[in-house]
Amino acid sequence: MIDRTTAALSRAFAHANAHLNGLDTAPVCATADLMTLRQRLGRPFEEKGIDPEQVIDELVSDVSGGILGSAGGRFFGWVIGGALPSALAADWLASAYDQNAALYACGPAAAVVEEVAGAWTRELLGLPTKASFALTTGCQMAHFTCLAAARHALLKEQGWDVEERGLVGAPQITVLTGEAAHGSIDRAIRLLGLGSRSLVVLATDEHDRLSTDALVSHLESRKGEPQVVVLQAGDINTGAFDDFGELIPLAKKIGSWVHVDGAFGLWSAASPVKRHLVKDVHLADSWATDGHKWLNLPYDCGIAFVADPEGHRGAVSHRASYLTHDEDARDQIDWNPDWSRRARGFALYAALRELGRSGVAELIDRTCRHAKALVDGMSVVPGVEVLSWPTLNQGLVRFPDLRAGASELDHDRHTDAVIARVVATGEAFFGGTTWRGRRAMRISVCNWRTNESDVRRAVEAVKAVVCKPRIENHFDPVI
Ligand SMILES: *Cc1c(COP(=O)(O)O)cnc(C)c1O
């Protein structure tokens, strides 16, 4: 009799291949609704278990229609990458090895793989050689890790040991950021006990960049107090970058800690064509990015970098008598907020080897070209207005309501209705956003699989929806 694990893995392998090979023909949107999924999956929880193969087969049939085509090339929603072949395969191995990547002692090779992959990434992104790093679940937790290091270092300067004393009675830390900041910054601050009120949102200019004047006047007004400045390398709407060369030295002169949110944008450093966008970003104190977006690792992998390893370690490290710490090896628990954790370094290591330096650059440049081609293609369709041409891999368009006398609200509703109808075609997936007070469709290209044919299909889908005559009913924006 075939071993049960082998049987279950074989079924999973067959299903995974069927899914991946069907991506080009399957609808990219969900086709099963919430009720259907609940009905199918919400089986009675039985007294008696069943065969692993049957578990896998039934899982696959129950979730069918509820899996978005985000692994494929026609998915342009949010900022979501796919999974490179070796990264996906290495991630399967990480599950099969089932190492606890907390310590060198619990998974020696996993620790070294992570140590090497982190160092490669640091070099690829042009960050200081001495910077420490941590592989987290995502950029949100990378922010959390970096800002814990910031909290540690800034309060230490004030003579306050935050790890020992906590925040009650501690000097107040202010976090300055621009309007384009991602919501994960606010959450990281909340989770660190700094409170949302410590966040000061400053004005941005016409290019969505943090205004120098606004930043300087705020920094000056609180001189001597602990301050963190969070800068943006690639915002989610337009892919805007703050002016690192100007802002970082100004902030550091006043003694602030500068953190950079580069969830996807930091990867521009890997491309000779786009590298100018992150010029001088290496001057910051910490950086957060993602492996699971533009590098195309399977979920999940974020990466935190901290220029001063002592601050990083001081905030995060843990020593306990029952743990076996190695003298020489890198114990991940010293850099990561988690204890037991997945060996996500395998996928990062694999992806970097599969692509090589030139392959990462090519991935960045290619996806940027596709973003440009998508916006170019849509721009000539009557009824499409381009709000932001991609300078990176993000673009914004809007669908004005062409009826005479249509209001801003009509344009917003029409834009949302068109997005929903495009998604419902199953041909391409886009999301919406509010940018400068107006609704828009986001075009975000991150997937290594996206090719010219995907771009053509997506443009055709938008064209078909925008040009299709239909009965207007604004009280019921039918999807
Ligand atoms: C996605 C994203 C985040 C959050 O990253 P997660 O990996 O989802 O935790 C933060 N900032 C920006 C700019 C992002 O695009």
mmCIF file with all atom_site columns, C-alpha atoms and ligand atoms in Angstrom, residues 79 138-140 143 182 184 232 234 236 261 263-264 290 292-293, ligand 1:
data_model
loop_
_atom_site.group_PDB
_atom_site.id
_atom_site.type_symbol
_atom_site.label_atom_id
_atom_site.label_alt_id
_atom_site.label_comp_id
_atom_site.label_asym_id
_atom_site.label_entity_id
_atom_site.label_seq_id
_atom_site.pdbx_PDB_ins_code
_atom_site.Cartn_x
_atom_site.Cartn_y
_atom_site.Cartn_z
_atom_site.occupancy
_atom_site.B_iso_or_equiv
_atom_site.pdbx_formal_charge
_atom_site.auth_seq_id
_atom_site.auth_comp_id
_atom_site.auth_asym_id
_atom_site.auth_atom_id
_atom_site.pdbx_PDB_model_num
ATOM   1  C CA . VAL A 1 79  ? 0.084 44.665 -5.014 1.00 0.00 ? 79  VAL A CA 1
ATOM   2  C CA . GLY A 1 138 ? 5.175 40.433 5.551  1.00 0.00 ? 138 GLY A CA 1
ATOM   3  C CA . CYS A 1 139 ? 6.030 44.100 5.267  1.00 0.00 ? 139 CYS A CA 1
ATOM   4  C CA . GLN A 1 140 ? 3.595 44.927 8.065  1.00 0.00 ? 140 GLN A CA 1
ATOM   5  C CA . HIS A 1 143 ? 7.619 47.637 9.940  1.00 0.00 ? 143 HIS A CA 1
ATOM   6  C CA . HIS A 1 182 ? 0.378 52.709 3.839  1.00 0.00 ? 182 HIS A CA 1
ATOM   7  C CA . SER A 1 184 ? 0.430 49.125 7.894  1.00 0.00 ? 184 SER A CA 1
ATOM   8  C CA . GLN A 1 232 ? 7.922 55.871 1.133  1.00 0.00 ? 232 GLN A CA 1
ATOM   9  C CA . GLY A 1 234 ? 6.815 53.238 -3.985 1.00 0.00 ? 234 GLY A CA 1
ATOM   10 C CA . ILE A 1 236 ? 0.450 51.895 -3.724 1.00 0.00 ? 236 ILE A CA 1
ATOM   11 C CA . ASP A 1 261 ? 8.423 51.558 3.588  1.00 0.00 ? 261 ASP A CA 1
ATOM   12 C CA . ALA A 1 263 ? 7.191 46.946 0.302  1.00 0.00 ? 263 ALA A CA 1
ATOM   13 C CA . PHE A 1 264 ? 7.655 46.683 -3.447 1.00 0.00 ? 264 PHE A CA 1
ATOM   14 C CA . ASP A 1 290 ? 8.339 42.171 0.843  1.00 0.00 ? 290 ASP A CA 1
ATOM   15 C CA . HIS A 1 292 ? 5.945 37.940 -1.652 1.00 0.00 ? 292 HIS A CA 1
ATOM   16 C CA . LYS A 1 293 ? 5.103 40.908 -3.876 1.00 0.00 ? 293 LYS A CA 1
HETATM 17 C C1 . LIG B 2 .   ? 1.604 45.616 0.794  1.00 0.00 ? 1   LIG B C1 1
HETATM 18 C C2 . LIG B 2 .   ? 2.186 46.820 1.414  1.00 0.00 ? 1   LIG B C2 1
HETATM 19 C C3 . LIG B 2 .   ? 2.439 46.876 2.784  1.00 0.00 ? 1   LIG B C3 1
HETATM 20 C C4 . LIG B 2 .   ? 2.038 45.757 3.711  1.00 0.00 ? 1   LIG B C4 1
HETATM 21 O O1 . LIG B 2 .   ? 2.775 44.613 3.394  1.00 0.00 ? 1   LIG B O1 1
HETATM 22 P P1 . LIG B 2 .   ? 2.326 43.144 3.823  1.00 0.00 ? 1   LIG B P1 1
HETATM 23 O O2 . LIG B 2 .   ? 3.344 42.278 3.205  1.00 0.00 ? 1   LIG B O2 1
HETATM 24 O O3 . LIG B 2 .   ? 0.956 42.962 3.270  1.00 0.00 ? 1   LIG B O3 1
HETATM 25 O O4 . LIG B 2 .   ? 2.338 43.080 5.300  1.00 0.00 ? 1   LIG B O4 1
HETATM 26 C C5 . LIG B 2 .   ? 3.051 48.000 3.265  1.00 0.00 ? 1   LIG B C5 1
HETATM 27 N N1 . LIG B 2 .   ? 3.386 49.027 2.466  1.00 0.00 ? 1   LIG B N1 1
HETATM 28 C C6 . LIG B 2 .   ? 3.153 49.013 1.140  1.00 0.00 ? 1   LIG B C6 1
HETATM 29 C C7 . LIG B 2 .   ? 3.570 50.175 0.308  1.00 0.00 ? 1   LIG B C7 1
HETATM 30 C C8 . LIG B 2 .   ? 2.554 47.902 0.565  1.00 0.00 ? 1   LIG B C8 1
HETATM 31 O O5 . LIG B 2 .   ? 2.332 47.867 -0.754 1.00 0.00 ? 1   LIG B O5 1
#
